[in-house]
Coordinates of C-alpha atoms and ligand atoms in Angstrom, one line a residue:
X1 CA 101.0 109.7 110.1
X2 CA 103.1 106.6 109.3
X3 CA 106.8 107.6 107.6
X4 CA 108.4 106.1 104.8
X5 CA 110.5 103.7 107.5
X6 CA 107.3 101.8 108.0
X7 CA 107.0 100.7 104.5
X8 CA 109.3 98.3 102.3
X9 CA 112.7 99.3 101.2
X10 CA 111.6 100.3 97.5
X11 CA 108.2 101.3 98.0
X12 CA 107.3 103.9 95.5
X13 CA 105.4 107.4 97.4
X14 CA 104.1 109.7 94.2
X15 CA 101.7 112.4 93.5
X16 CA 99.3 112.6 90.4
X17 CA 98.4 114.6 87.6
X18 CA 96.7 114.6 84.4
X19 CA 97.2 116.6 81.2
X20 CA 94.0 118.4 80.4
X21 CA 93.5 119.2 84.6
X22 CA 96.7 121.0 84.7
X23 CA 98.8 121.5 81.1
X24 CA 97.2 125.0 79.7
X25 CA 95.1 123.0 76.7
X26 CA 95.4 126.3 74.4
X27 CA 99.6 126.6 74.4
X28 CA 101.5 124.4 72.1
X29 CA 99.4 123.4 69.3
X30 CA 97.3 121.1 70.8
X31 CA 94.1 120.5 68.7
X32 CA 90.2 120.8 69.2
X33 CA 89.0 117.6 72.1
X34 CA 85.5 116.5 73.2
X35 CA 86.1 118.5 76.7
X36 CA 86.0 121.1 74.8
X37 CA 83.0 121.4 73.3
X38 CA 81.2 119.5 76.1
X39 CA 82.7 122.5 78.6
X40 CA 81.2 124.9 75.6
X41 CA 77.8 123.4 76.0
X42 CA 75.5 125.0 78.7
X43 CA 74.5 123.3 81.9
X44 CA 77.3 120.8 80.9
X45 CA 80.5 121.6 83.7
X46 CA 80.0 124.8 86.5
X47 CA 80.9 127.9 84.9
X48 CA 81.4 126.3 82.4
X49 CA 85.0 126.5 82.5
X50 CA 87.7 124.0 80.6
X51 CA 91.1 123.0 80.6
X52 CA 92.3 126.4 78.5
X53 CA 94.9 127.6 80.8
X54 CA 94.5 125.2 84.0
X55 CA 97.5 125.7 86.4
X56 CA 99.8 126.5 82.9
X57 CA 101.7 123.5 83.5
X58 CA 103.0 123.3 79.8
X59 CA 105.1 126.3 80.8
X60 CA 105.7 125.8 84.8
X61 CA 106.4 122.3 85.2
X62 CA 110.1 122.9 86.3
X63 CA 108.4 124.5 89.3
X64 CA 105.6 122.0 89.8
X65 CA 108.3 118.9 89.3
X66 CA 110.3 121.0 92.3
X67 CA 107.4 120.4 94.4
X68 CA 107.3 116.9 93.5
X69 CA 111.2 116.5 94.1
X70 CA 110.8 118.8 97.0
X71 CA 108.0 117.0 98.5
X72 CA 110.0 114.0 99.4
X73 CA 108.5 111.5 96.6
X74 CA 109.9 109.2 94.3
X75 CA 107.4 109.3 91.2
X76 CA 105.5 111.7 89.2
X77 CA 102.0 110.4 87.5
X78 CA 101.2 112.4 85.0
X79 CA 99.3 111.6 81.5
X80 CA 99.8 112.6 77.9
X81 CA 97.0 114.3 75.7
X82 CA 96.6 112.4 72.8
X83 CA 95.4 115.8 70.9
X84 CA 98.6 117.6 72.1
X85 CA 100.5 115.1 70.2
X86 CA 97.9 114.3 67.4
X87 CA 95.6 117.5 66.8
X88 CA 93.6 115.6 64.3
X89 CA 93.5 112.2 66.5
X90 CA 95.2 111.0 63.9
X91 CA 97.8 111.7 60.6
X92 CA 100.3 114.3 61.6
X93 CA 102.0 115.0 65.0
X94 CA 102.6 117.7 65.9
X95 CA 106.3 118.3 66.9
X96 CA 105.8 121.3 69.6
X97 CA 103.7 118.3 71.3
X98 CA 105.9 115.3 71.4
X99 CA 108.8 118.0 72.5
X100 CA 107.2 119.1 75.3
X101 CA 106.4 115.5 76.4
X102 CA 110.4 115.0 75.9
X103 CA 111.1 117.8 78.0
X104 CA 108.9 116.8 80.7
X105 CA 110.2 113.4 81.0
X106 CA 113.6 114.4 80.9
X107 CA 112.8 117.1 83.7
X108 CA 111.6 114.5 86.0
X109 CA 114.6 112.2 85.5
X110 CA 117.1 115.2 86.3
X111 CA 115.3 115.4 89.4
X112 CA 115.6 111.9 90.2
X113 CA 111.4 111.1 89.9
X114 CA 110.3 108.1 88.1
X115 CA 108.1 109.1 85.5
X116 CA 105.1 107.3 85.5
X117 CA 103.0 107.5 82.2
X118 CA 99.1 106.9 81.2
X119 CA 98.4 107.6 77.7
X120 CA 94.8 108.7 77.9
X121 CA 93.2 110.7 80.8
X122 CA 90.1 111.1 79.3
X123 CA 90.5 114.3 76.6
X124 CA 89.4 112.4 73.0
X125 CA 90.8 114.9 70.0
X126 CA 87.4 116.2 69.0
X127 CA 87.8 114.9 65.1
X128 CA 87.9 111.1 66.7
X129 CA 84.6 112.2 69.1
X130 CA 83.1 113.0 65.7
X131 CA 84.2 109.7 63.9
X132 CA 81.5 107.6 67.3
X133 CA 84.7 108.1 69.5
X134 CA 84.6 105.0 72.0
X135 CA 81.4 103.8 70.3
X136 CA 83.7 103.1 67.4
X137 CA 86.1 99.7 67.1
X138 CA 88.0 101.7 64.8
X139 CA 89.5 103.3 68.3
X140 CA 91.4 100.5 69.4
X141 CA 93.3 101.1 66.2
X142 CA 93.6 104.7 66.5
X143 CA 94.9 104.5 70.0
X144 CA 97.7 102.3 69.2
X145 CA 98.6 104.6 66.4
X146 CA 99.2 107.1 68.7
X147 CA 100.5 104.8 72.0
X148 CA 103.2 104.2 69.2
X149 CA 104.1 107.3 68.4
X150 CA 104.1 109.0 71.7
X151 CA 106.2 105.9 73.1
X152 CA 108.1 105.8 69.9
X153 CA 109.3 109.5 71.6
X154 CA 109.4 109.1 75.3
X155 CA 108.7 105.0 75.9
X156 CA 113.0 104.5 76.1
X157 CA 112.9 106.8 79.5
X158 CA 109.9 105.6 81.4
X159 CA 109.6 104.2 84.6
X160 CA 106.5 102.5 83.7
X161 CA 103.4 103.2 81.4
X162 CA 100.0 102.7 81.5
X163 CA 97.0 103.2 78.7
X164 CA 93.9 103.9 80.2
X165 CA 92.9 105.9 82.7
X166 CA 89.9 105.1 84.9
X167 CA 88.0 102.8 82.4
X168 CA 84.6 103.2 84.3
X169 CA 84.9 106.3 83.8
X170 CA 85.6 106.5 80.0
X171 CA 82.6 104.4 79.4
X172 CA 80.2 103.7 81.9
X173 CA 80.2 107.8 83.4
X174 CA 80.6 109.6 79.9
X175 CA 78.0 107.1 78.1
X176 CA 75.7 106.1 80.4
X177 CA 75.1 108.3 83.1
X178 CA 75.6 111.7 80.9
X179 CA 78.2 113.8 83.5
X180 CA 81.5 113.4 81.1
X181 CA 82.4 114.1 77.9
X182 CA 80.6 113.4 75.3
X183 CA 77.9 113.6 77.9
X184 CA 75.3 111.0 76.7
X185 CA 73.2 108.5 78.8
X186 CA 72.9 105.7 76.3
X187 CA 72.9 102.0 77.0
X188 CA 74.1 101.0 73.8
X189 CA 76.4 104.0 73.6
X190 CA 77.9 102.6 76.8
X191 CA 77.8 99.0 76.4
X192 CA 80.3 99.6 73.2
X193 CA 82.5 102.1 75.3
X194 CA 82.8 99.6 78.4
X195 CA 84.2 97.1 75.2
X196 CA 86.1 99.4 73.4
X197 CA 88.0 100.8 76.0
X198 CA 89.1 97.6 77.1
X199 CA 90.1 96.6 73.5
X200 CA 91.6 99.8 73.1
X201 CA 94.2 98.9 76.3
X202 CA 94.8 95.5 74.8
X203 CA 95.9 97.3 71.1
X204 CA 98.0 100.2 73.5
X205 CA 99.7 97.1 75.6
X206 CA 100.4 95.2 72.5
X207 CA 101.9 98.2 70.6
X208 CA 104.0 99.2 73.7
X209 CA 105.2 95.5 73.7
X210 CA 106.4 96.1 70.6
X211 CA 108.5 98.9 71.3
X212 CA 110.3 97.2 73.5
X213 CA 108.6 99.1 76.8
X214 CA 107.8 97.1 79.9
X215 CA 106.6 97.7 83.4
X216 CA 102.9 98.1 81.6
X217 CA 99.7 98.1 83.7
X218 CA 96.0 99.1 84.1
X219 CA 94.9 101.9 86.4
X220 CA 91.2 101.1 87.0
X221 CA 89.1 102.9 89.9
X222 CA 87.1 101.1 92.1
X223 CA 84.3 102.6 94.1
X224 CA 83.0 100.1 96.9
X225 CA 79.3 99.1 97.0
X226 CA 77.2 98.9 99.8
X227 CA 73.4 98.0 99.9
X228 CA 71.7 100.9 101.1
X229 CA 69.7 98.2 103.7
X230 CA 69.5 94.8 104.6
X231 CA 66.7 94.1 102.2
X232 CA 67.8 91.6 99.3
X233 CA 66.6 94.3 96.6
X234 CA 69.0 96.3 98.0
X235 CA 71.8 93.9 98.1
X236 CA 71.2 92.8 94.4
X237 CA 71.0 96.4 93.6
X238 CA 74.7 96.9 95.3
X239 CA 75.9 94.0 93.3
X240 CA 75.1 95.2 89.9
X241 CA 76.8 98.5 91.0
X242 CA 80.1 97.0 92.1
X243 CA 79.8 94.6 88.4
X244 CA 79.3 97.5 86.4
X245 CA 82.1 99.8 88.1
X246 CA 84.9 97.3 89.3
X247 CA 84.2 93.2 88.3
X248 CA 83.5 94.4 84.6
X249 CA 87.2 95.6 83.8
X250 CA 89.5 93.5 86.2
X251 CA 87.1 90.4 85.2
X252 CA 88.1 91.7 81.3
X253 CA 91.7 92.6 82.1
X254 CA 92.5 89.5 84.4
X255 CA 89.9 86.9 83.7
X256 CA 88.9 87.2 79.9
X257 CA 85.2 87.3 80.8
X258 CA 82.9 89.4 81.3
X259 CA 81.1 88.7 84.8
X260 CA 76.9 87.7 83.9
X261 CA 75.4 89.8 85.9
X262 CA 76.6 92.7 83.7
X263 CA 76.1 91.2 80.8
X264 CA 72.1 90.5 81.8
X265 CA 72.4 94.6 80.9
X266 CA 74.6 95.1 78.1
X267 CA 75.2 91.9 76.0
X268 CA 72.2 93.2 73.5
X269 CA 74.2 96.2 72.8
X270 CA 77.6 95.1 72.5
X271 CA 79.7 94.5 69.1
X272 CA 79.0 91.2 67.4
X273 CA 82.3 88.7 67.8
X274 CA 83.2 90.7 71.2
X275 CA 84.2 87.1 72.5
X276 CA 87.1 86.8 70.6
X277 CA 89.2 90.0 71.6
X278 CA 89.6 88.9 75.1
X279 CA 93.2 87.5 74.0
X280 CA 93.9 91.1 72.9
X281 CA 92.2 92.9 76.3
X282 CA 93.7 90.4 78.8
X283 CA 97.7 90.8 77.2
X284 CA 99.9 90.3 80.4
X285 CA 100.4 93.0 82.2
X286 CA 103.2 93.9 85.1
X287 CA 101.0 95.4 87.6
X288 CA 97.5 96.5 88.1
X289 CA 96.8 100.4 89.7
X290 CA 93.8 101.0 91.7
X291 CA 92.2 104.4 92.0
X292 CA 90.4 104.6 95.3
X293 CA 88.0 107.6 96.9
X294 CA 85.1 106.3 98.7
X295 CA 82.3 103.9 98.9
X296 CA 78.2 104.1 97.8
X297 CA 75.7 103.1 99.5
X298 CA 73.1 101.4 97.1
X299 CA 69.2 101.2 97.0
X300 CA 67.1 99.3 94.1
X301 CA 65.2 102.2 91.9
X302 CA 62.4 101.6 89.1
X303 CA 63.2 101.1 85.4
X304 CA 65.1 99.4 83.3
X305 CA 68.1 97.4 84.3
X306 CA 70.6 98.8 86.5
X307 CA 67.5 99.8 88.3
X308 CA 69.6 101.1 90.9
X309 CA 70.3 105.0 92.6
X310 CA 73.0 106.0 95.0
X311 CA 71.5 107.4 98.6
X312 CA 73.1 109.7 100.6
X313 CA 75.1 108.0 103.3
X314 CA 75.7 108.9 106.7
X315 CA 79.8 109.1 106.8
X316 CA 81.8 112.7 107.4
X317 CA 82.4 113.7 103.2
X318 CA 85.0 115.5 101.3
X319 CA 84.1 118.4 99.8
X320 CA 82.7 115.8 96.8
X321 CA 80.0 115.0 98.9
X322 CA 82.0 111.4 98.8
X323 CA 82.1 109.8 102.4
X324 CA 85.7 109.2 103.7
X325 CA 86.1 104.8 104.1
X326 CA 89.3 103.5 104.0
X327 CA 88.5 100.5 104.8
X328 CA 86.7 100.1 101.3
X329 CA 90.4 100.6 100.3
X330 CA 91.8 97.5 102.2
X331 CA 89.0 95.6 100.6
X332 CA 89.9 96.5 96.7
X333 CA 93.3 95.4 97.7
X334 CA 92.5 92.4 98.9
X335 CA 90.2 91.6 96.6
X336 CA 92.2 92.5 93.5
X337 CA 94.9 90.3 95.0
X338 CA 93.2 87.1 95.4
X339 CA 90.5 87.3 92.5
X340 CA 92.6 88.7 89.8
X341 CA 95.7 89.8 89.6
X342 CA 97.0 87.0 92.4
X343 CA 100.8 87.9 93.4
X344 CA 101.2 90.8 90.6
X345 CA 102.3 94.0 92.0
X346 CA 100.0 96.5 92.9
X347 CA 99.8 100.3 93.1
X348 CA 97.3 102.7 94.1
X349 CA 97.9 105.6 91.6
X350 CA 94.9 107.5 92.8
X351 CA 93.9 108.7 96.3
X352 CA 93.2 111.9 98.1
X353 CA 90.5 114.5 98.8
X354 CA 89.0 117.9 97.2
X355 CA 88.4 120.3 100.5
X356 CA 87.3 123.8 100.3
X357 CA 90.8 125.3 100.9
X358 CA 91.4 128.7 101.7
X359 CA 94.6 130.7 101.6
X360 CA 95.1 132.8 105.2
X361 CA 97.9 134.5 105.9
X362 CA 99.9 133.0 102.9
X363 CA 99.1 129.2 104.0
X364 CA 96.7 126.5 103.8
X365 CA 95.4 124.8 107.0
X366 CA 93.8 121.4 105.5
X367 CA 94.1 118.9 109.1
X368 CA 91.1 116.6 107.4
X369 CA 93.3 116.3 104.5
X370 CA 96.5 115.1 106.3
X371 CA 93.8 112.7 108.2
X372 CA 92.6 111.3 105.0
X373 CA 96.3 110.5 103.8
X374 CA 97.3 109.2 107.1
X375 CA 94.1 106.6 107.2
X376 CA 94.7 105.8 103.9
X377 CA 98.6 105.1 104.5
X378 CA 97.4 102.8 107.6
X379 CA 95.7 100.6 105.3
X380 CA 98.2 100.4 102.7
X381 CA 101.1 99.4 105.1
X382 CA 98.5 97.0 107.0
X383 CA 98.0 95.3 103.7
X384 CA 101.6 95.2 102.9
X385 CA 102.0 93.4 106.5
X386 CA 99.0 90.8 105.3
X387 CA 101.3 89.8 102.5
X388 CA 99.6 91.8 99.5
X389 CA 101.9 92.9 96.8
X390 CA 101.2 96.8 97.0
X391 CA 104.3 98.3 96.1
X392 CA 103.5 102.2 96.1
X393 CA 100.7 104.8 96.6
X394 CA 100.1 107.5 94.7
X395 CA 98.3 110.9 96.0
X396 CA 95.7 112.8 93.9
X397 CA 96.7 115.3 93.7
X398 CA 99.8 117.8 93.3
X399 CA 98.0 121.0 92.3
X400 CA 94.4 121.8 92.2
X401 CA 93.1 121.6 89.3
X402 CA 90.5 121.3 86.6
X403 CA 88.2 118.5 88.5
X404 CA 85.7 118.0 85.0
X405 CA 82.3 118.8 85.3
X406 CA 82.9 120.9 88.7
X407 CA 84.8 123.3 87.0
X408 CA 88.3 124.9 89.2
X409 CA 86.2 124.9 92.5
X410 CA 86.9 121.7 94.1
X411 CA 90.3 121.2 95.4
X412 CA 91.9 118.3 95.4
X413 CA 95.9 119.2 95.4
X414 CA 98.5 119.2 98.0
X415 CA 99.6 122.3 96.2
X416 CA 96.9 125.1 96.4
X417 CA 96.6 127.1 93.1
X418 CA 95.5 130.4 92.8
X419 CA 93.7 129.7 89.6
X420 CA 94.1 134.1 89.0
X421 CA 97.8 134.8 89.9
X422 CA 98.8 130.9 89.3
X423 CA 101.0 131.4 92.2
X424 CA 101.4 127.6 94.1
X425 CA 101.2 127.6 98.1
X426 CA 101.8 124.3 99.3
X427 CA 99.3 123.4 102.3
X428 CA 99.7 121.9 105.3
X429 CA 98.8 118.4 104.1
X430 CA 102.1 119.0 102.0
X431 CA 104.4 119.8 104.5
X432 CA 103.4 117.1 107.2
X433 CA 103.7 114.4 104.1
X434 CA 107.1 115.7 103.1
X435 CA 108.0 114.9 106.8
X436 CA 107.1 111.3 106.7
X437 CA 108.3 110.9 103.5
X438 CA 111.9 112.3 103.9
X439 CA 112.2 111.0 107.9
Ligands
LIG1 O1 90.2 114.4 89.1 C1 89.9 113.1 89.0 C2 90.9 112.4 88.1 O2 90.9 113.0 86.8 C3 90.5 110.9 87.9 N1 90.3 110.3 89.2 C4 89.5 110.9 90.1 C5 89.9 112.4 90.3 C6 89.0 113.1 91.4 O3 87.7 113.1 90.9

């Protein structure tokens, strides 16, 4: 594995969280979010198991931020739940809520770790999910409420901030295709999501602007696309997939457009005078973070547009069933580079692997994972020696956690979690990072 000496002096090395994957959603006050319920409704997420107690962050985080410290990295990622802070969604915050994100922030800083904020990993306060939650414009709004006065608390001590979380996901995977919260598979549903969201970011950016914050980007995941086979069916069907999941938002973010090909699918659905808020959606931003796991290979399908279906590819696969391609990575940031955000720094805030990890003799033996950071790193620094403007990597993730619909089971954390005793073991993958990192 490369070491911190092969990259740029100031390169940032982090690991990420999220709230609701890790915090202990039941301490503090937090109120009632869509996650919730859609955990509460059968078939819905394995076991169906939620974000209750997770890894009980809310009360360990002085031991999890150790790791991070420990561990050799600069940066923390971590995200703050908009019902912790506003059990309503809206109206009064609650103060157990904004204290804890205090004492967090100030926890990384004493340990010398940057604190890198997103506003909203994906856990809507419940009382918002009844009001048409991303369906609804009135979001955008609602959001900058609370980006204002969550910043309002800890903006002054932040390395850098960020609104959105995974936009594709937000929308496209929650609205369209069913397997997040609020679960439906709705083109109209999702066609107002994919605009909202973006909206949303603009109103966030704008109200952080305002506060005087800076260092503000997007964090968008990007999944690469690859026809299925050489027939042209196949190749049109990969190119709606990669407009849909990655040309949509940086096209949005970067280009105030949206590209036509997605539009052929959702323009009947979206809200009348959409055109005019790209002013809002495309406010400068200081960086742009990709989130990057695998690639899909894509076949045509009947029915109405997408009219596209992912087939099983033939690639070694994490325990996600994803296939392991770095070299889809080294595409998103060359592509990001030159077709969007053209000289703006670049991070990858998301990237790592769930394996089926099992504690023997008090350790975790996890070689594919350590290989799967170690590619990944090659094509990061090989891009940095290309000329792009990537100026740190993120790993998903420190602890197990809560990964959504799969329940506790898959594992995605340098940290193992016993998800019974809560007892952290860091694995292998852990160790051999801390060594590059701190050599
Ligand atoms: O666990 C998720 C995270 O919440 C967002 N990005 C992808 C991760 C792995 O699925």
């Amino acid at each position: 594995m490369l070491s911190r000496s092969d990259f740029p002096e100031g390169f940032t090395f982090g690991a990420a969280t999220s709230s609701y994957q890790i915090e202990g959603h039941k301490f503090g006050g937090a109120g009632p979010t869509h996650w919730d319920s859609f955990a509460a409704t059968p078939g819905n997420v394995i076991l169906a198991e939620n974000g209750d107690l997770a890894c009980d962050h809310y009360h360990r985080y002085g031991e999890d931020l150790d790791l991070v410290a420990n561990g050799g990295f600069d940066a923390y990622r971590f995200s703050t739940s908009w019902a912790r802070v506003l059990p309503e969604g809206r109206g009064t915050p609650n103060d157990k809520g904004l204290d804890y994100y205090d004492r967090l922030v100030d926890a990384m800083l004493e340990r010398g770790l940057k604190p890198f904020a997103t506003l909203y990993h994906w856990e809507l306060p419940q009382p918002l999910a009844d009001l048409g939650g991303w369906r609804n414009r009135d979001i955008a709004g609602w959001f900058a409420d609370f980006t204002e006065i969550i910043m309002g608390r800890i903006g002054d001590r932040l390395h850098s901030a960020a609104p959105i979380n995974e936009p594709w996901c937000v929308a496209w995977l929650s609205h369209f295709m069913g397997y997040h919260a609020p679960g439906l598979r709705d083109i109209r549903a999702a066609s107002r999501a994919m605009h909202h969201v973006l909206l949303a970011h603009g109103h966030a950016i704008e109200a952080m602007r305002g506060l005087g914050m800076s260092n503000l980007g997007a964090v968008c995941n990007m999944e690469y696309a690859m026809p299925a086979d050489d027939s042209e069916a196949a190749k049109a069907a990969a190119m709606r997939y990669d407009g849909i999941y990655n040309r949509f938002f940086l096209s949005g973010l970067f280009g105030k457009e949206y590209p036509a090909d997605v539009l052929e699918g959702i323009e009947p659905h979206l809200p009348a005078g959409w055109q005019d808020d790209f002013d809002t959606i495309a406010a400068p931003l200081d960086w742009c973070g990709i989130n990057y796991y695998t690639r899909k290979l894509i076949a045509p399908d009947d029915g109405p547009w997408p009219a596209l279906k992912e087939v099983d590819g033939p690639l070694p696969k994490t325990q996600m069933g994803w296939e392991i391609y770095p070299e889809g990575l080294a595409q998103f940031i060359e592509r990001t580079h030159r077709d969007y955000t053209k000289g703006l720094p670049l991070y990858i805030t998301e990237n790592g692997m769930a394996r089926a990890d099992v504690l023997e003799n008090g350790a975790i033996d996890d070689p594919e994972r350590t290989a799967f950071l170690a590619d990944h790193l090659d094509v990061v620094q090989k891009a940095i020696a290309d000329g792009a403007p990537v100026r740190g990597y993120f790993v998903w993730s420190l602890l197990d956690n809560y990964e959504w619909t799969l329940g506790y089971e898959k594992r995605f954390g340098l940290v193992h979690v016993d998800f019974e005793s809560l007892q952290r073991t860091p694995k292998n993958s852990y160790h051999t990072l801390k060594i590059a990192l701190t050599r």
